[in-house]
Amino acid sequence: MRKAVIKELKLSNLLLLSFNRYLYILQNKQDQIQQQSKAAFQKMKILKSYVWESNVFFDVIEKKNQLFIGEQKDVRLYNLNEFLAHNENNQNQEARILDLPAVKEYKNKKRLTMMRIAPSIETKDEIIEGLLMSDKVGEVRFLNIKNFIEGKKQSQVEEDDLATTLFGHQQECSGFQFSTNSKFLASVDTLKRVRVCDFPNIFHVRQFHLYQKTEITDFALNDSHLFTYSALDQNLMISELAGEKIIASEKQPQGFSIESLVTNQSTNQLCYLQSNQEKRTASVIQYQPDCRISNAVVQDIQINEGDKYTLATGGYLLNLRINPENGIINGDEIDVMSLQ
């Protein structure tokens, strides 16, 4: 399960975008993205692009100048400013292999399927910051960032012990997400199971069910409801986070399909990108589970040859124009629309 991920770097007016094997540094050709009018695409210039052998994951703590990159079994910490300044004279827009030395490295037991910074955990003595990782064998693990930076790599066993297994699925954990209020953690696996628990009290399980009949291909949640979708039977299900009550189960009309799901962070509403194969158009639908009302916030965008529309985490609509032969974005810019 792969989602486009966008992080806005407020101190440098840049954006980082990851999609599949690529990580892009983008610059808005206008002003800051949230200051532009809604429902309008903005041109983002690709300053630099990097490529890995498999899907790449990243997250940042901008105030601490930290960039975390995960790929295969490896998690690496980089100096964010050094990363942004690296290979500054790359004028041909070719994706490169990142050759910047890492500040710290950690090797997970199994191949990563997702990685991101978890919400901070406040204890009586300290505030704990950490990375959450899911992997191919179904484990969801927590890596304390302070231990990661200060830990001594004396042996492979000690290095593995820097991360703690929180819980596991019986098969590959294909992804996880936090609710908008950071109080819930949802994870899904390739056996069609959904697990929802409190955070950081991960032992208080709210849901663990098998309502989807086929493999879950995408999901999203706000602070009260969960969306799950299977592209195999085109069934969209909405349930309450705090229990297992199904609010709605909707099958997409003939000729329609859902491409991606996200949560609009500013409105706390669940959104999905719906495509009409016959008309070759795409619309962004916002759903309000409490009153079961859906409305199109972006309607009937024409899908031209080479267009690749997708929703990015946080609430962005992208047109990536992917080259089908190599998976690289065509040209030196992409279109980004903020739904916030």
Coordinates of C-alpha atoms in Angstrom, one line a residue:
M1 CA 0.0 0.0 0.0
R2 CA 1.7 3.2 -1.2
K3 CA 0.5 6.8 -0.7
A4 CA 2.1 10.0 -1.9
V5 CA 3.5 11.8 1.1
I6 CA 4.0 15.6 1.2
K7 CA 5.8 17.5 4.0
E8 CA 5.9 21.3 3.9
L9 CA 9.2 22.8 5.2
K10 CA 8.1 26.1 6.5
L11 CA 11.5 27.5 7.3
S12 CA 12.8 27.0 3.7
N13 CA 9.5 27.3 1.7
L14 CA 10.1 23.9 0.1
L15 CA 8.2 20.7 0.0
L16 CA 9.4 17.1 0.1
L17 CA 7.3 14.5 -1.8
S18 CA 7.8 10.8 -1.8
F19 CA 6.1 8.5 -4.3
N20 CA 7.1 4.8 -4.8
R21 CA 10.9 4.7 -5.2
Y22 CA 11.4 8.5 -5.5
L23 CA 11.9 11.4 -3.2
Y24 CA 11.5 14.9 -4.7
I25 CA 12.5 18.4 -3.4
L26 CA 9.9 20.8 -4.7
Q27 CA 9.6 24.6 -4.7
N28 CA 6.4 26.6 -5.1
K29 CA 6.7 28.9 -8.1
Q30 CA 4.3 31.3 -6.4
D31 CA 3.9 31.9 -2.6
Q32 CA 3.3 29.4 0.2
I33 CA 0.9 26.8 -0.8
Q34 CA -1.8 27.4 1.8
Q35 CA -2.0 31.1 0.8
Q36 CA -3.2 30.3 -2.7
S37 CA -6.9 30.0 -3.6
K38 CA -8.4 26.6 -3.0
A39 CA -9.5 24.3 -5.9
A40 CA -6.7 25.6 -8.1
F41 CA -3.5 23.8 -9.1
Q42 CA -0.2 25.4 -8.4
K43 CA 3.0 24.7 -10.3
M44 CA 5.7 23.1 -8.1
K45 CA 9.2 23.0 -9.6
I46 CA 11.3 19.9 -9.1
L47 CA 14.6 21.1 -7.7
K48 CA 16.1 17.6 -7.1
S49 CA 15.0 14.0 -7.2
Y50 CA 16.5 10.8 -5.7
V51 CA 15.8 7.2 -6.4
W52 CA 16.1 4.0 -4.3
E53 CA 15.8 0.3 -5.2
S54 CA 12.4 -0.1 -3.6
N55 CA 9.7 2.1 -2.0
V56 CA 11.1 4.9 0.1
F57 CA 9.6 6.4 3.3
F58 CA 10.6 9.7 5.0
D59 CA 9.6 12.1 7.8
V60 CA 11.1 15.2 9.2
I61 CA 11.5 17.1 12.5
E62 CA 12.3 20.5 11.0
K63 CA 12.9 22.3 14.3
K64 CA 15.7 19.7 15.1
N65 CA 17.0 19.7 11.5
Q66 CA 16.4 15.9 11.2
L67 CA 15.4 13.9 8.2
F68 CA 14.6 10.2 8.5
I69 CA 14.6 8.0 5.4
G70 CA 13.6 4.4 5.4
E71 CA 14.0 1.9 2.6
Q72 CA 14.1 -1.9 2.6
K73 CA 15.4 -2.8 6.1
D74 CA 17.4 0.4 6.6
V75 CA 16.5 3.6 8.6
R76 CA 18.9 6.5 8.2
L77 CA 19.0 9.9 9.9
Y78 CA 20.3 12.8 7.8
N79 CA 21.0 16.5 8.5
L80 CA 18.0 18.1 6.8
N81 CA 19.9 21.3 5.8
E82 CA 22.8 19.2 4.3
F83 CA 20.3 17.1 2.4
L84 CA 18.5 20.2 0.9
A85 CA 21.9 21.7 -0.2
H86 CA 23.3 18.4 -1.5
N87 CA 23.9 18.1 -5.3
E88 CA 22.7 21.7 -5.8
N89 CA 24.0 21.9 -9.4
N90 CA 21.8 19.0 -10.7
Q91 CA 20.4 20.7 -13.8
N92 CA 19.3 17.8 -15.9
Q93 CA 16.5 16.7 -13.5
E94 CA 17.7 13.1 -13.5
A95 CA 16.9 11.1 -10.4
R96 CA 20.1 10.3 -8.5
I97 CA 21.1 7.8 -5.8
L98 CA 21.6 9.7 -2.6
D99 CA 25.3 9.7 -1.7
L100 CA 25.1 11.9 1.4
P101 CA 26.6 10.3 4.5
A102 CA 24.0 9.5 7.2
V103 CA 24.3 10.8 10.7
K104 CA 23.0 7.5 12.1
E105 CA 21.8 4.2 10.7
Y106 CA 19.6 1.5 12.0
K107 CA 18.7 -1.9 10.4
N108 CA 15.3 -3.3 11.1
K109 CA 14.8 -7.1 11.3
K110 CA 12.5 -7.3 8.3
R111 CA 11.7 -5.2 5.2
L112 CA 9.8 -2.0 6.0
T113 CA 6.3 -1.4 4.6
M114 CA 5.9 2.0 6.2
M115 CA 7.8 4.4 8.5
R116 CA 6.8 7.8 10.0
I117 CA 7.3 9.8 13.2
A118 CA 4.9 8.9 15.9
P119 CA 3.1 11.6 18.0
S120 CA 5.2 12.6 21.0
I121 CA 4.6 10.6 24.2
E122 CA 4.6 12.6 27.4
T123 CA 5.7 10.9 30.6
K124 CA 6.3 12.3 34.1
D125 CA 10.1 12.6 33.4
E126 CA 10.4 13.3 29.6
I127 CA 8.8 13.7 26.2
I128 CA 9.6 10.7 24.1
E129 CA 9.9 11.1 20.3
G130 CA 10.1 8.0 18.1
L131 CA 9.7 6.4 14.7
L132 CA 6.9 3.9 14.1
M133 CA 7.7 1.2 11.5
S134 CA 5.7 -1.7 10.0
D135 CA 7.2 -4.6 8.2
K136 CA 6.7 -7.6 5.9
V137 CA 6.1 -10.1 8.8
G138 CA 3.3 -8.0 10.3
E139 CA 5.2 -6.4 13.2
V140 CA 4.7 -2.7 14.2
R141 CA 7.8 -1.4 16.0
F142 CA 8.8 1.7 17.8
L143 CA 12.2 3.2 17.6
N144 CA 13.0 5.8 20.3
I145 CA 14.8 8.6 18.5
K146 CA 17.0 9.5 21.4
N147 CA 18.2 5.9 21.8
F148 CA 18.7 5.7 18.1
I149 CA 21.0 8.8 18.1
E150 CA 22.8 7.9 21.3
G151 CA 22.9 4.1 21.0
K152 CA 26.1 2.2 20.6
K153 CA 26.3 -0.3 17.7
Q154 CA 28.4 -2.9 19.5
S155 CA 26.5 -5.9 18.1
Q156 CA 23.7 -6.7 15.8
V157 CA 21.6 -7.9 18.8
E158 CA 22.0 -4.7 20.6
E159 CA 21.2 -2.7 17.6
D160 CA 17.9 -4.6 17.1
D161 CA 17.1 -4.0 20.7
L162 CA 16.9 -0.2 20.1
A163 CA 13.5 -0.8 18.6
T164 CA 10.5 -2.3 20.5
T165 CA 7.8 -4.5 18.9
L166 CA 4.5 -3.0 20.0
F167 CA 2.2 -5.5 18.4
G168 CA 1.9 -7.8 15.4
H169 CA -0.4 -8.9 12.6
Q170 CA -0.6 -12.5 11.4
Q171 CA 0.6 -11.4 7.9
E172 CA 2.3 -8.5 6.3
C173 CA 1.2 -5.1 7.8
S174 CA 0.6 -3.1 4.7
G175 CA 0.3 0.3 6.4
F176 CA -0.7 2.3 9.5
Q177 CA -2.1 5.8 10.2
F178 CA -2.8 8.0 13.2
S179 CA -6.1 9.8 13.8
T180 CA -6.1 13.6 13.4
N181 CA -6.1 14.0 17.1
S182 CA -3.2 11.5 17.5
K183 CA -5.3 9.4 20.0
F184 CA -5.9 6.4 17.8
L185 CA -3.6 4.2 15.7
A186 CA -5.0 2.1 12.8
S187 CA -3.1 -0.6 11.0
V188 CA -4.2 -3.0 8.2
D189 CA -2.7 -6.3 6.9
T190 CA -2.9 -8.4 3.7
L191 CA -5.3 -10.7 5.4
K192 CA -8.0 -8.0 5.2
R193 CA -7.8 -7.4 9.0
V194 CA -8.0 -3.9 10.6
R195 CA -6.7 -3.2 14.0
V196 CA -7.5 0.1 15.8
C197 CA -6.1 0.9 19.2
D198 CA -5.5 3.8 21.5
F199 CA -2.1 5.6 21.3
P200 CA 0.1 5.4 23.2
N201 CA -1.9 2.8 25.1
I202 CA -1.7 0.3 22.2
F203 CA -3.0 -2.6 24.3
H204 CA -6.5 -0.9 24.5
V205 CA -7.8 -2.4 21.2
R206 CA -10.9 -0.7 19.8
Q207 CA -11.4 -2.8 16.7
F208 CA -10.0 -6.0 15.2
H209 CA -12.2 -7.1 12.5
L210 CA -12.5 -8.7 9.1
Y211 CA -15.5 -6.9 7.5
Q212 CA -13.9 -6.3 4.1
K213 CA -14.3 -9.4 2.0
T214 CA -11.2 -8.8 -0.1
E215 CA -7.8 -7.2 0.6
I216 CA -7.8 -3.6 1.8
T217 CA -6.0 -1.4 -0.8
D218 CA -6.4 1.9 1.0
F219 CA -7.7 3.4 4.2
A220 CA -7.9 6.7 6.1
L221 CA -9.2 7.9 9.5
N222 CA -10.0 11.2 11.3
D223 CA -10.6 11.4 15.0
S224 CA -13.9 9.5 15.0
H225 CA -14.3 7.3 11.9
L226 CA -12.3 4.9 9.7
F227 CA -12.5 4.5 5.9
T228 CA -11.4 1.2 4.3
Y229 CA -11.6 0.4 0.6
S230 CA -10.9 -2.6 -1.5
A231 CA -10.2 -2.1 -5.2
L232 CA -10.9 -5.8 -5.8
D233 CA -14.7 -5.5 -5.1
Q234 CA -14.8 -1.7 -5.0
N235 CA -16.4 -1.6 -1.6
L236 CA -16.0 1.4 0.7
M237 CA -16.7 0.9 4.4
I238 CA -17.1 3.5 7.1
S239 CA -16.9 2.5 10.8
E240 CA -16.6 4.2 14.1
L241 CA -13.1 4.3 15.6
A242 CA -14.1 3.7 19.2
G243 CA -16.1 0.5 18.4
E244 CA -16.9 -1.9 15.6
K245 CA -20.1 -0.3 14.4
I246 CA -20.4 0.0 10.6
I247 CA -21.8 3.3 9.6
A248 CA -22.0 2.6 5.9
S249 CA -21.0 0.1 3.2
E250 CA -21.0 1.5 -0.3
K251 CA -20.1 -0.2 -3.6
Q252 CA -18.9 2.1 -6.3
P253 CA -21.3 2.6 -9.3
Q254 CA -20.6 0.9 -12.6
G255 CA -17.7 2.6 -14.3
F256 CA -16.4 4.4 -11.2
S257 CA -13.5 3.5 -8.9
I258 CA -11.6 5.0 -5.9
E259 CA -8.0 5.8 -6.5
S260 CA -6.9 7.0 -3.1
L261 CA -8.1 8.1 0.4
V262 CA -6.8 10.8 2.7
T263 CA -7.9 12.9 5.7
N264 CA -8.1 16.6 5.2
Q265 CA -6.2 17.7 8.3
S266 CA -7.7 21.2 8.4
T267 CA -11.4 20.1 8.2
N268 CA -11.0 16.7 9.9
Q269 CA -13.1 15.3 7.0
L270 CA -12.4 12.1 5.0
C271 CA -11.8 12.5 1.3
Y272 CA -11.4 10.1 -1.6
L273 CA -10.4 10.5 -5.2
Q274 CA -13.0 9.0 -7.5
S275 CA -12.4 8.4 -11.2
N276 CA -15.0 7.9 -14.0
Q277 CA -13.5 5.6 -16.5
E278 CA -16.1 6.3 -19.2
K279 CA -15.7 10.1 -19.1
R280 CA -12.0 10.0 -18.1
T281 CA -12.6 12.5 -15.2
A282 CA -11.6 12.6 -11.6
S283 CA -13.4 14.2 -8.6
V284 CA -12.4 14.6 -4.9
I285 CA -15.3 13.6 -2.7
Q286 CA -15.5 14.8 0.9
Y287 CA -17.5 12.6 3.3
Q288 CA -19.0 13.7 6.6
P289 CA -19.7 10.4 8.5
D290 CA -21.7 12.0 11.3
C291 CA -24.5 13.2 9.0
R292 CA -23.6 10.8 6.1
I293 CA -23.3 13.7 3.6
S294 CA -20.8 13.6 0.7
N295 CA -20.0 16.5 -1.6
A296 CA -17.5 17.1 -4.4
V297 CA -14.9 19.6 -3.4
V298 CA -13.1 19.2 -6.7
Q299 CA -15.3 18.0 -9.6
D300 CA -14.8 16.4 -13.0
I301 CA -11.1 17.1 -13.7
Q302 CA -10.3 15.9 -17.2
I303 CA -7.7 13.0 -17.2
N304 CA -5.5 13.4 -20.2
E305 CA -2.9 11.0 -21.6
G306 CA -0.1 10.6 -19.1
D307 CA -1.9 12.2 -16.2
K308 CA -1.6 10.5 -12.8
Y309 CA -3.9 12.0 -10.2
T310 CA -3.5 10.9 -6.6
L311 CA -4.2 12.3 -3.1
A312 CA -1.3 12.9 -0.8
T313 CA -1.3 12.6 3.0
G314 CA -2.4 15.8 4.7
G315 CA -4.9 16.9 2.1
Y316 CA -3.3 17.5 -1.3
L317 CA -4.4 16.6 -4.8
L318 CA -1.4 15.9 -7.2
N319 CA -1.0 15.4 -10.9
L320 CA 2.3 13.6 -11.2
R321 CA 2.3 12.8 -15.0
I322 CA 4.3 9.6 -14.5
N323 CA 6.3 8.1 -17.3
P324 CA 4.9 4.5 -17.5
E325 CA 8.2 3.1 -18.8
N326 CA 10.4 4.1 -15.8
G327 CA 8.0 5.4 -13.2
I328 CA 9.6 8.9 -13.2
I329 CA 7.7 12.1 -13.3
N330 CA 7.8 13.7 -16.8
G331 CA 9.1 17.2 -17.0
D332 CA 10.5 19.5 -14.3
E333 CA 7.3 20.4 -12.4
I334 CA 4.1 18.9 -10.9
D335 CA 0.7 20.3 -10.2
V336 CA -0.4 20.5 -6.5
M337 CA -3.7 21.5 -5.1
S338 CA -4.3 22.1 -1.4
L339 CA -7.6 20.8 -0.1
Q340 CA -7.1 22.5 3.2

